[in-house]
Coordinates of C-alpha atoms in Angstrom, one line a residue:
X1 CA 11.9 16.8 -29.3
X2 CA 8.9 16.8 -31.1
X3 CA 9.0 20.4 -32.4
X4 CA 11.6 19.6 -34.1
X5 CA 10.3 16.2 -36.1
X6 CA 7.1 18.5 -36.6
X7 CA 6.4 18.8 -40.8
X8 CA 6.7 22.5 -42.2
X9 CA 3.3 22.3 -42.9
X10 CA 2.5 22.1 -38.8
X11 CA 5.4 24.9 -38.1
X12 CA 4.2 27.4 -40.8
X13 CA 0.5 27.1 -39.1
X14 CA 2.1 28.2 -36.2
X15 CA 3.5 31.3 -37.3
X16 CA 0.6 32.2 -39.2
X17 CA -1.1 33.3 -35.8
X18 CA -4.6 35.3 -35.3
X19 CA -3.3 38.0 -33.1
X20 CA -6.5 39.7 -32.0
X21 CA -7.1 36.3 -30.1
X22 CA -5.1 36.5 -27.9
X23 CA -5.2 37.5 -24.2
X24 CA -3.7 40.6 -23.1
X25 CA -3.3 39.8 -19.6
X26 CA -1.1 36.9 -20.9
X27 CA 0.3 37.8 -24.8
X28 CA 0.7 41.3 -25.5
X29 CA -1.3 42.4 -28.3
X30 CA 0.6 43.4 -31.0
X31 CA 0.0 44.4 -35.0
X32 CA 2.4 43.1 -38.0
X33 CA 2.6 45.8 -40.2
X34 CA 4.5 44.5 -43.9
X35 CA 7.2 47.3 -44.2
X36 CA 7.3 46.2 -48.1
X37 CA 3.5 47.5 -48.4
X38 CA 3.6 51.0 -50.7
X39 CA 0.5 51.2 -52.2
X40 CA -3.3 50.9 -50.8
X41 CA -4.2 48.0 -49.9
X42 CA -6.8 46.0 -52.3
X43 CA -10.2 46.9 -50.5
X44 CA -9.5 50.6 -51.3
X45 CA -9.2 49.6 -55.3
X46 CA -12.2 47.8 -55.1
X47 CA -11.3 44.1 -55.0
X48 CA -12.3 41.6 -52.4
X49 CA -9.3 40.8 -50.3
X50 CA -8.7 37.6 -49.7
X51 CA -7.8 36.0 -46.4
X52 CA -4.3 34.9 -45.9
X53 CA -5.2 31.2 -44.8
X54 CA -7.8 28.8 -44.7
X55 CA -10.6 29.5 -41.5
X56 CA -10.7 26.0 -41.1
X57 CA -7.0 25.4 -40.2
X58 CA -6.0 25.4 -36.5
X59 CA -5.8 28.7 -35.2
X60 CA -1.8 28.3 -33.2
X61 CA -0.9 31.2 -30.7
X62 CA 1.9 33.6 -30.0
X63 CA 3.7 32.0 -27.5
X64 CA 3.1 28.5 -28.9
X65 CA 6.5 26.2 -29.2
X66 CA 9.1 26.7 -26.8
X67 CA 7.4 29.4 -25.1
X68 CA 4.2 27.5 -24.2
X69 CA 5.9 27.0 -20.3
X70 CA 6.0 30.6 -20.2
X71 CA 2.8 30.9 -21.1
X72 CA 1.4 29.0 -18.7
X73 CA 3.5 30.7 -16.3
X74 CA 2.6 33.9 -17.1
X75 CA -1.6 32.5 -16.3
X76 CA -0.4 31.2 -12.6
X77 CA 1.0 34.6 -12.4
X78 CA -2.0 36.4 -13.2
X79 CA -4.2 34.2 -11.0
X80 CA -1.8 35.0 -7.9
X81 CA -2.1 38.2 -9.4
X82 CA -6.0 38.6 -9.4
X83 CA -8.1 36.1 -7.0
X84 CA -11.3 37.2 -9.2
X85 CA -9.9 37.7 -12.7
X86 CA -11.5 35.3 -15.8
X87 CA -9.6 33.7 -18.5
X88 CA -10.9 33.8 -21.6
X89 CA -8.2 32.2 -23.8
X90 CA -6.7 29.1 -22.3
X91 CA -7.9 26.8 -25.0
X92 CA -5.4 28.6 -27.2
X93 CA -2.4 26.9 -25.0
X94 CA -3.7 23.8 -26.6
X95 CA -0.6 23.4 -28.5
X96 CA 1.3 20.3 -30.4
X97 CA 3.8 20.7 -27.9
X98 CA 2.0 20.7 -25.0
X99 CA -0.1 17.2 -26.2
X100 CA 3.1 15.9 -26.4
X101 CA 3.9 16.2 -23.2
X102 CA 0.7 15.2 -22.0
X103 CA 1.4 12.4 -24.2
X104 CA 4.7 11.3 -22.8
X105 CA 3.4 11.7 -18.6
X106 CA 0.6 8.5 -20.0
X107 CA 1.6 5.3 -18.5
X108 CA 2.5 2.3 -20.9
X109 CA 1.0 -1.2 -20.2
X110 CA -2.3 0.3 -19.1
X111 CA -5.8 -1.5 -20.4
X112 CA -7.0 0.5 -23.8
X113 CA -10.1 2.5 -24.1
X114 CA -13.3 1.8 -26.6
X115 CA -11.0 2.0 -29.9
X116 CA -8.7 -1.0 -28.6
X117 CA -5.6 1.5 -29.4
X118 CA -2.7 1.0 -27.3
X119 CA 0.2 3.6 -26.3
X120 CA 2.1 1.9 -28.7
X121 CA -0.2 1.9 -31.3
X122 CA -0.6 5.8 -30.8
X123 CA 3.4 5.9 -30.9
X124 CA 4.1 4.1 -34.0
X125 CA 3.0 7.5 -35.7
X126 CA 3.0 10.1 -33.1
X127 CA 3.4 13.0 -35.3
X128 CA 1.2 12.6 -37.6
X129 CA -1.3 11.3 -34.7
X130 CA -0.8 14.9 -32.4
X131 CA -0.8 16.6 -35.7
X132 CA -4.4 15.5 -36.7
X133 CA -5.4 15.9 -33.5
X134 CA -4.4 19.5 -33.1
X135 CA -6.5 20.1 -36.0
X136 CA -9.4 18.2 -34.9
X137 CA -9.8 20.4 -31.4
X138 CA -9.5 24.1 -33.4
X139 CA -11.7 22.8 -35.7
X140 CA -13.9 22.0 -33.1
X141 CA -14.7 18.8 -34.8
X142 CA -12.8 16.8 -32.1
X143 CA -15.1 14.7 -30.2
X144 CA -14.4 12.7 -26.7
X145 CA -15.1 8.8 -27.2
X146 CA -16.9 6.6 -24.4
X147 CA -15.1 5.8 -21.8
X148 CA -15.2 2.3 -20.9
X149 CA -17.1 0.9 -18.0
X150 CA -15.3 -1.8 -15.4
X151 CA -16.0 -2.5 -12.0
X152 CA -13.5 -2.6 -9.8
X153 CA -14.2 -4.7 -6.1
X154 CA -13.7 -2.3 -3.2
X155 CA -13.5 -5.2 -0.7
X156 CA -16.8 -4.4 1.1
X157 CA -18.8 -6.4 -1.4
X158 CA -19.8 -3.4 -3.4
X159 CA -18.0 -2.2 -6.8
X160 CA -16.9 1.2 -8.0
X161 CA -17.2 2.2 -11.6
X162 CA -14.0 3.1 -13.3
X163 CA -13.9 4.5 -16.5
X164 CA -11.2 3.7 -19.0
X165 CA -10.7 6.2 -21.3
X166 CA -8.7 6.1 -25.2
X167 CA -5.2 7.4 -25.6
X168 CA -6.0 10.2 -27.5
X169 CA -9.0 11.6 -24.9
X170 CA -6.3 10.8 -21.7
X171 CA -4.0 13.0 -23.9
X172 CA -6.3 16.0 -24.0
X173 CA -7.5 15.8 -20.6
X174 CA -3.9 15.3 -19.5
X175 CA -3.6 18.9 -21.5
X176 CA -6.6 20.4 -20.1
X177 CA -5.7 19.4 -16.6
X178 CA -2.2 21.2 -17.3
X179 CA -3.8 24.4 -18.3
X180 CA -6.3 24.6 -15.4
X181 CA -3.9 23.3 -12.2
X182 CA -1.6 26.3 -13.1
X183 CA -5.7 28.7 -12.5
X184 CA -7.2 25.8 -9.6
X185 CA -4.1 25.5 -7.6
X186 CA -3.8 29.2 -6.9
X187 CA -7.5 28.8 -5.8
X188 CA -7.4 25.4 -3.6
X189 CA -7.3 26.1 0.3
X190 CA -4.2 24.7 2.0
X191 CA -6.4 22.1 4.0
X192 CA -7.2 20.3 0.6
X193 CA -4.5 17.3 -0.2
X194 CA -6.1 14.9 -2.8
X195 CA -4.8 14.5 -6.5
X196 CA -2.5 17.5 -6.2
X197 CA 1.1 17.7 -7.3
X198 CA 3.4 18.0 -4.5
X199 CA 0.9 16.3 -2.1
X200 CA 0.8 12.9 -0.3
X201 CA -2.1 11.3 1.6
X202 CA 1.2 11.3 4.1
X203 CA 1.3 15.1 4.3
X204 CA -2.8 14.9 4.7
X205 CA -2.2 12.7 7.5
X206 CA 0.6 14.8 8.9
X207 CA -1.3 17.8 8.7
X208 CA -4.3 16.7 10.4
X209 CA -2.2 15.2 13.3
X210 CA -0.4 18.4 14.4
X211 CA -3.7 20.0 14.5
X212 CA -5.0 17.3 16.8
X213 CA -1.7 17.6 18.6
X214 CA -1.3 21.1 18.9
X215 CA -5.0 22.4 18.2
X216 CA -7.8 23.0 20.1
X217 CA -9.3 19.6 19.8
X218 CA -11.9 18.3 21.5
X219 CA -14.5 16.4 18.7
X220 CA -13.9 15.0 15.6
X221 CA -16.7 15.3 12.6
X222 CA -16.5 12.1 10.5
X223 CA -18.3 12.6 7.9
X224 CA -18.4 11.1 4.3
X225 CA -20.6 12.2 1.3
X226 CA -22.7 9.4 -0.3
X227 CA -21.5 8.3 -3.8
X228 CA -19.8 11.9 -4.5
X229 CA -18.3 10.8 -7.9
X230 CA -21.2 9.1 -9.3
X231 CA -23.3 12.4 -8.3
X232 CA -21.7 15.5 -9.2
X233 CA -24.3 17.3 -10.8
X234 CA -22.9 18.9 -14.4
X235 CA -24.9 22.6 -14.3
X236 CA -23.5 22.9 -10.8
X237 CA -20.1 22.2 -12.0
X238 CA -20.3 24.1 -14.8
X239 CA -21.5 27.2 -12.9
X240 CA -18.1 26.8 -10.7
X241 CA -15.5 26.3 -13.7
X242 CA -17.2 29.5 -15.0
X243 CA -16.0 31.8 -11.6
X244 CA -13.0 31.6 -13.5
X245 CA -13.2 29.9 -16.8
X246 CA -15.3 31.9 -19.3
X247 CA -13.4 30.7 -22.5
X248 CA -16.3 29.0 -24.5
X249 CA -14.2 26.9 -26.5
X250 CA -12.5 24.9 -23.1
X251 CA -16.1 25.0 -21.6
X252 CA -17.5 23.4 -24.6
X253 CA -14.9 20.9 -24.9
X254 CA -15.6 20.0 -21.0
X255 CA -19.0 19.4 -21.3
X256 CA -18.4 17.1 -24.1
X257 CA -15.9 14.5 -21.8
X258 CA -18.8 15.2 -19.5
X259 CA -21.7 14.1 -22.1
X260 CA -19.5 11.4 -23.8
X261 CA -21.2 8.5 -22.1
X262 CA -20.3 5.4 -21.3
X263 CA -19.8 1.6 -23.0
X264 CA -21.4 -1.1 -20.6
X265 CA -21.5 -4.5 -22.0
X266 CA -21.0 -3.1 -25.5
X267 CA -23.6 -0.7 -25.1
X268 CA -23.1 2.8 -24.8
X269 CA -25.3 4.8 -22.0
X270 CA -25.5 8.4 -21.9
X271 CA -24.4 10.3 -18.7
X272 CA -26.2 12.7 -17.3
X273 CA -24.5 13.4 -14.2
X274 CA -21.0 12.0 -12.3
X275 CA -17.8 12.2 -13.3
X276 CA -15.5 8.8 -14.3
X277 CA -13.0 7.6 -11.8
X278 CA -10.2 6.7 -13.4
X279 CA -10.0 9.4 -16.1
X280 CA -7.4 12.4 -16.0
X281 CA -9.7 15.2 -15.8
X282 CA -11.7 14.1 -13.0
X283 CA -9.5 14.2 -9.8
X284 CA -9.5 18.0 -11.0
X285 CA -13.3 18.5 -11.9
X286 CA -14.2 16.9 -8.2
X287 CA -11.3 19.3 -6.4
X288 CA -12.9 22.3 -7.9
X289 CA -16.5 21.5 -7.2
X290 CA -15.4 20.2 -3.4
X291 CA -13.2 23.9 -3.4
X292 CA -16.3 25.8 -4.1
X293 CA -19.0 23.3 -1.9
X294 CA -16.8 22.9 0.9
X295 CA -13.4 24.3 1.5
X296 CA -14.2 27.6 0.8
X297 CA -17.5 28.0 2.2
X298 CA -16.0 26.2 5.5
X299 CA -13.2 28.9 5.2
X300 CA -15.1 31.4 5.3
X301 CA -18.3 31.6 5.9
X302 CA -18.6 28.5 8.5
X303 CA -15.7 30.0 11.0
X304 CA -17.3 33.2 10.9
X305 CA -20.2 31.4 12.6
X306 CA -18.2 29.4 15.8
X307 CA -17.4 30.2 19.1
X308 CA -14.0 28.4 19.1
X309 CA -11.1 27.2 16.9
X310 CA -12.4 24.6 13.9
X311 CA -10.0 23.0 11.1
X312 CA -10.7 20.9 8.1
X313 CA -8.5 18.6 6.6
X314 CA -9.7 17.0 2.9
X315 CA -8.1 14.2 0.9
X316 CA -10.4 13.9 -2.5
X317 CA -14.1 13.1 -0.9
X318 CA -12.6 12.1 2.5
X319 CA -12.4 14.6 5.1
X320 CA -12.2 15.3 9.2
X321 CA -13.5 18.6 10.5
X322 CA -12.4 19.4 14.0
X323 CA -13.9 21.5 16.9
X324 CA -13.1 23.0 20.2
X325 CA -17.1 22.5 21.3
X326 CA -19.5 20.1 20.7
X327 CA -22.1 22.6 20.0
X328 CA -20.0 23.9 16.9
X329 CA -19.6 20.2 15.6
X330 CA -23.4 20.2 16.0
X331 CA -24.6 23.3 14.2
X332 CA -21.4 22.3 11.0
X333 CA -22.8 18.6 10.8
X334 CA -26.7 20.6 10.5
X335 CA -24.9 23.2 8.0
X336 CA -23.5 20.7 6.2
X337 CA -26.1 18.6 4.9
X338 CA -28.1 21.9 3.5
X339 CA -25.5 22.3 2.1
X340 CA -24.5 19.0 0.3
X341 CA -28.0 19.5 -0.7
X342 CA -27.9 22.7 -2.3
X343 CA -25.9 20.8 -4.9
X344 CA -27.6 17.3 -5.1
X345 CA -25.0 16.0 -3.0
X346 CA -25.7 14.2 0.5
X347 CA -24.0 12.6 3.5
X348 CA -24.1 9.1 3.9
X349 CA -25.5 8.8 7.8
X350 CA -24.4 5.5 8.5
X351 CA -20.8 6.8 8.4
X352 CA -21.3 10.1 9.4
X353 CA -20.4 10.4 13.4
X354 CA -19.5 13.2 16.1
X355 CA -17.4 11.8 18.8
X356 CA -15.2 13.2 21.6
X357 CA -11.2 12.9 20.8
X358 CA -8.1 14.9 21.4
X359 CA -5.5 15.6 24.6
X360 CA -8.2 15.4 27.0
X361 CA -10.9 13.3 26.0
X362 CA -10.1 10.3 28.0
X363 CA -10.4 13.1 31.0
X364 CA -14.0 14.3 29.9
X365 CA -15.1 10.7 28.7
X366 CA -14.2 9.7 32.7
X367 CA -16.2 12.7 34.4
X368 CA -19.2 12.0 31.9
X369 CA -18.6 8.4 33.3
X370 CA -18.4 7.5 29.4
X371 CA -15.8 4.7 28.2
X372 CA -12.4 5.1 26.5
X373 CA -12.0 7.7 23.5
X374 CA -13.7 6.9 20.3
X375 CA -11.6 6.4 17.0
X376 CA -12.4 7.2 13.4
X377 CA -11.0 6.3 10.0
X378 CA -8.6 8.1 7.2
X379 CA -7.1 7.7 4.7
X380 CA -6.6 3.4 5.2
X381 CA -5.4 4.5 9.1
X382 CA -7.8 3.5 12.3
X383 CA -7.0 7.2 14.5
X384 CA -7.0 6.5 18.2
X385 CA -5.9 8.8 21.5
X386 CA -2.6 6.8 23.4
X387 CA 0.1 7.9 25.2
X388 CA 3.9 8.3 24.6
X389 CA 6.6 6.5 26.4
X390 CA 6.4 9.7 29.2
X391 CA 2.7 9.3 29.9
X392 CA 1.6 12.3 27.7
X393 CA -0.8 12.4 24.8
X394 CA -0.4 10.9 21.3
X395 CA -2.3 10.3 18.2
X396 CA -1.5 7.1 17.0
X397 CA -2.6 5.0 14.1
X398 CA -2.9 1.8 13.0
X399 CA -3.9 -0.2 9.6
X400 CA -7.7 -0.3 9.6
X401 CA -9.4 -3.5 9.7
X402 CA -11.2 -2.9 6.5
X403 CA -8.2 -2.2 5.1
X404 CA -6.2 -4.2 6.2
X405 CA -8.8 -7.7 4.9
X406 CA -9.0 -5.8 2.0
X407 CA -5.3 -6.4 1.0
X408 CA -5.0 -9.6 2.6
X409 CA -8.0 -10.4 0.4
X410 CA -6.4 -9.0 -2.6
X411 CA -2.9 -11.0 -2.0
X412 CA -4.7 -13.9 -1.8
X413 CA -6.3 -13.3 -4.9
X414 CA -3.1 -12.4 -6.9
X415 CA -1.4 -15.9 -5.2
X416 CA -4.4 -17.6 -7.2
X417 CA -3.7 -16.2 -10.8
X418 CA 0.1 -17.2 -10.9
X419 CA -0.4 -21.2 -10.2
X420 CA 1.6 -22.1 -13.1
X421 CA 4.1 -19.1 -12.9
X422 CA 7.5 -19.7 -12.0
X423 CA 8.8 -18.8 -8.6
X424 CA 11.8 -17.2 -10.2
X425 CA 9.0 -14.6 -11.2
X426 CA 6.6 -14.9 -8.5
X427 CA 8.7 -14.0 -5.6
X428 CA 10.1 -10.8 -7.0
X429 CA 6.9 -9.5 -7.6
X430 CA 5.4 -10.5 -4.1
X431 CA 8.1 -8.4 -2.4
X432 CA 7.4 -5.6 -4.9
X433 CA 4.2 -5.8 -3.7
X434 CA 5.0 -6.1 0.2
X435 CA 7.3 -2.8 -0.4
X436 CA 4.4 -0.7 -1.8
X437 CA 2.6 -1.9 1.5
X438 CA 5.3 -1.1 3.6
X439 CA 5.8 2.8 1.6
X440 CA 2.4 3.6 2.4
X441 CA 1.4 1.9 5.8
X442 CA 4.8 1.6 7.7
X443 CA 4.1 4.7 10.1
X444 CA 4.4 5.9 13.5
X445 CA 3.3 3.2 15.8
X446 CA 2.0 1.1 13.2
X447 CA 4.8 -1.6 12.9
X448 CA 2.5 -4.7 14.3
X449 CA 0.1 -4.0 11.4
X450 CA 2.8 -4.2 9.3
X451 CA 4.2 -7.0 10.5
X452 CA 1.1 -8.6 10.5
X453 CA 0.5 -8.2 6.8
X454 CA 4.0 -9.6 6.2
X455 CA 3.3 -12.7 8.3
X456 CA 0.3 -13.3 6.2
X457 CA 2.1 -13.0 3.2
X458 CA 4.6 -15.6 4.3
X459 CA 1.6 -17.9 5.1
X460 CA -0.4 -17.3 1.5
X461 CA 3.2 -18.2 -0.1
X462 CA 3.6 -21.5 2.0
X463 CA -0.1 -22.2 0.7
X464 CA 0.5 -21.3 -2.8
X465 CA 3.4 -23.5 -3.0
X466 CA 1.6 -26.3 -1.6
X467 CA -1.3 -25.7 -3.9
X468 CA 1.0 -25.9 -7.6
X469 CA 2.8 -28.7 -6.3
X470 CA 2.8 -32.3 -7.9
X471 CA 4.8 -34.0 -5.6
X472 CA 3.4 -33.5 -1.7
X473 CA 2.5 -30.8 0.7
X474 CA 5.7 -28.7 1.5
X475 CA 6.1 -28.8 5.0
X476 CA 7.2 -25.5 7.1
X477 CA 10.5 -26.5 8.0
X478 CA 11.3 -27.4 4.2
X479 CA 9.6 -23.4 3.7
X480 CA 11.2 -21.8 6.6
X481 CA 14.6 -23.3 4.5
X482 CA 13.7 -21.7 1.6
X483 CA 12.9 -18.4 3.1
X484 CA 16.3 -18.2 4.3
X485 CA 17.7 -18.3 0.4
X486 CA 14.7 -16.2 -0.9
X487 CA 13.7 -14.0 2.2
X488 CA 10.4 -11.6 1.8
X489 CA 11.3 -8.0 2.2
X490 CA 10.9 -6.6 5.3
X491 CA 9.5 -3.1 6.4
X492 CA 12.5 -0.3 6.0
X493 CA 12.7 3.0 7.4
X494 CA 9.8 4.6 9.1
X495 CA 7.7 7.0 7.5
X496 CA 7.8 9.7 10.3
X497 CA 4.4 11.9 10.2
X498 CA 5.4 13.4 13.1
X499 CA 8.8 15.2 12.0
X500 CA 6.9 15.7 8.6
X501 CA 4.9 18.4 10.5
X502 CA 7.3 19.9 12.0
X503 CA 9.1 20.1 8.7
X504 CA 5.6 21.3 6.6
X505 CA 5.2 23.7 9.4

């Protein structure tokens, strides 16, 4: 526990609280009153009292320490509480305990930031590390480093910018992100999945086929918004956070992750509006401005509008709407880009479609004298209207093509960067890999793609052994013998998105 390694100096900082800080909805204001006092206090003899510890010392908070969960308790309660009420001292949870538990959720092995510092680095002196920091971010001297600039392939032939951020700025936002989830996850609509805790893109998935299933379904609005991370517009965001946050101090230290730029090539660039993939703070900066932009205004203001039943299901930047009638997919699709607009956002058209699905599309697609039922992609999953074993409707999925080259492509890739690795070590870590696949993609109706990845697995390791070898191709019966000692792992138990809705529901 690191309270307890904490030095005197850090505990007696604690103690030493400013009370009239603090928020009432959250700490009870309270006076001390020294029951030792028996004469007037010094200002009433005409001396200059002085103050009873340095202003420039962290200001620490009742509540700080062990209490710091029931703090942040006690603000999810008051949200639940209050759907309109503003907090105007969460920066004060910004405790040494709670950055060391931001610290401890940070992932070792990971690439550093700017500084070059790595978690151990940071760990060799923890204390004295969190300490400093504390003081730094009541001080208000602490400031956010560049994040560090990679691009990372997304199989299409185009790159996304990730941001790599230092261990001590992942801390923060790792606190920050702590403080606001317990405000933002009160807030978020049930229909929104991405980066939550306690959400899957499985349970996205699931969701969004029981309401196909069940629903009143007959289109399917595929829309996606061009470049969303790379164009969230800072004023815009900042007007959301402040529907609920109006603590200066957290706003202030917001902005500055949002201002801290960017090192390209050892050169740093200012940003001026996006927010970094890859960073811990952003999954939860893009939530609230898609809550605000979208969910909520689809919620309740685009419902209010339609003549028949209309759902929305949202995983990060990625969502499906669905409609009972065409002409309400219409008039939402028209809605919609005025108001991506509104907030310099914007749909990109050539993946934007309307098309008819659901129980009795491949009915109306015959009397319109139309061809078979469109499909549509989510979530890494092609979405296509078949039938069950007794002739009646069911969604099915399968791996989508992109997808699916994209991780053949990136298999292939990883084969080429362990030519001089031993087997002994490649092997484990190929089935390591094919589980991950299987966790994810092995779902209802799905097991060909599955087992079609597997089979080109078994044929990039045949090549890959042929490739490092000195002494002659190694034939596929001399492979297939092999196999048999060191088998690839093969798909396990079904992930069943079908009972998950029953069981969500």
């Amino acid at each position: 526990m690191v309270a307890s390694s904490m030095p005197n100096e850090l505990k007696k900082q604690e103690r030493q609280m400013t009370l009239w800080e603090s928020e009432s909805d959250i700490v009870p204001l309270t006076v001390a009153v020294d029951v030792t006092e028996t004469k007037p206090g010094n200002s009433g003899a005409g001396k200059v009292r002085q103050p009873t510890r340095d202003s420039t010392e962290p200001t620490s908070r009742r509540g700080a320490g062990s209490g710091f969960r029931a703090r942040l308790e006690r603000i999810t309660q008051r949200a639940e509480r209050d759907r309109t009420a503003t907090f105007n001292n969460v920066y004060s949870l910004l405790t040494c305990e709670l950055l060391h538990e931001a610290f401890c959720q940070l992932k070792p092995g990971k690439a550093p930031g700017v500084d070059g510092q790595s978690l151990e680095d940071y760990r060799a002196n923890l204390t004295a590390n969190l300490q400093s920091l504390l003081i730094r971010l009541h001080r208000q001297t602490y400031r956010p480093q560049p994040s560090l600039r990679r691009m990372i392939p997304k199989g299409d032939g185009k790159f996304r910018p990730l941001g790599i951020a230092c261990i001590e700025d992942k801390i923060v936002q790792r606190a920050v992100v702590a403080i606001l989830e317990r405000i933002y996850e009160v807030d978020f609509v049930d229909s929104s999945y991405g980066f939550r805790p306690g959400r899957s893109c499985h349970d996205a998935l699931s969701r969004l086929g029981e309401i196909i299933t069940r629903g009143r379904v007959n289109f399917i609005s595929d829309a996606d918004i061009k470049g969303f991370f790379d164009n969230v517009r800072f004023e815009h965001l900042m007007e959301l956070l402040r529907k609920r946050i109006v603590d200066p101090r957290m706003l202030r230290l917001i902005e500055k992750f949002l201002h801290a730029g960017v090192m390209v090539d050892g050169k740093r660039e200012e940003t001026e509006l996006g927010v970094p993939q890859g960073s811990s703070l952003s999954p939860l900066l893009a939530n609230v401005y898609l809550h605000y932009v979208l969910d909520d205004w689809f919620e309740n203001v685009v419902r209010q509008h339609l003549r028949g039943e209309a759902s929305i299901v949202r995983y990060a930047d990625d969502f499906i709407c669905t409609f009972e009638y065409e002409s309400d997919a219409k008039r939402f699709q028209e809605a919609l880009r005025k108001r991506l607009g509104r907030y310099g956002l914007e749909l990109a058209e050539e993946k934007t479609k309307l098309l008819r699905f659901g129980r009795f599309a491949a009915r109306d697609n015959q009397r319109q004298g139309e061809s078979a039922p469109g499909t549509f992609d989510f979530l890494g999953f092609t979405h296509y209207c078949g039938k069950s074993r007794a002739g009646k409707f069911k969604l099915k999925r399968r791996t989508s093509k992109k997808k699916f080259r994209q991780k053949v492509s990136a298999l292939k890739d990883w084969f080429r960067t362990q030519l001089t690795t031993p087997i002994g070590e490649v092997w484990p870590l190929l089935n390591q890999k094919l589980r991950g696949h299987y966790q994810y993609y092995h779902v209802n109706d799905n097991w060909q793609y599955v087992s079609k990845f597997r089979e080109a697995a078994r044929r990039l390791g045949l090549r890959w052994m042929r490739r490092r070898s000195q002494k002659g191709q190694t034939s596929w019966s001399a492979y297939a013998n092999w196999l048999k000692h060191y088998p690839l792992a093969v798909p396990g138990k079904v992930t069943d998105l079908i009972a998950m809705a029953r069981t969500n529901g």
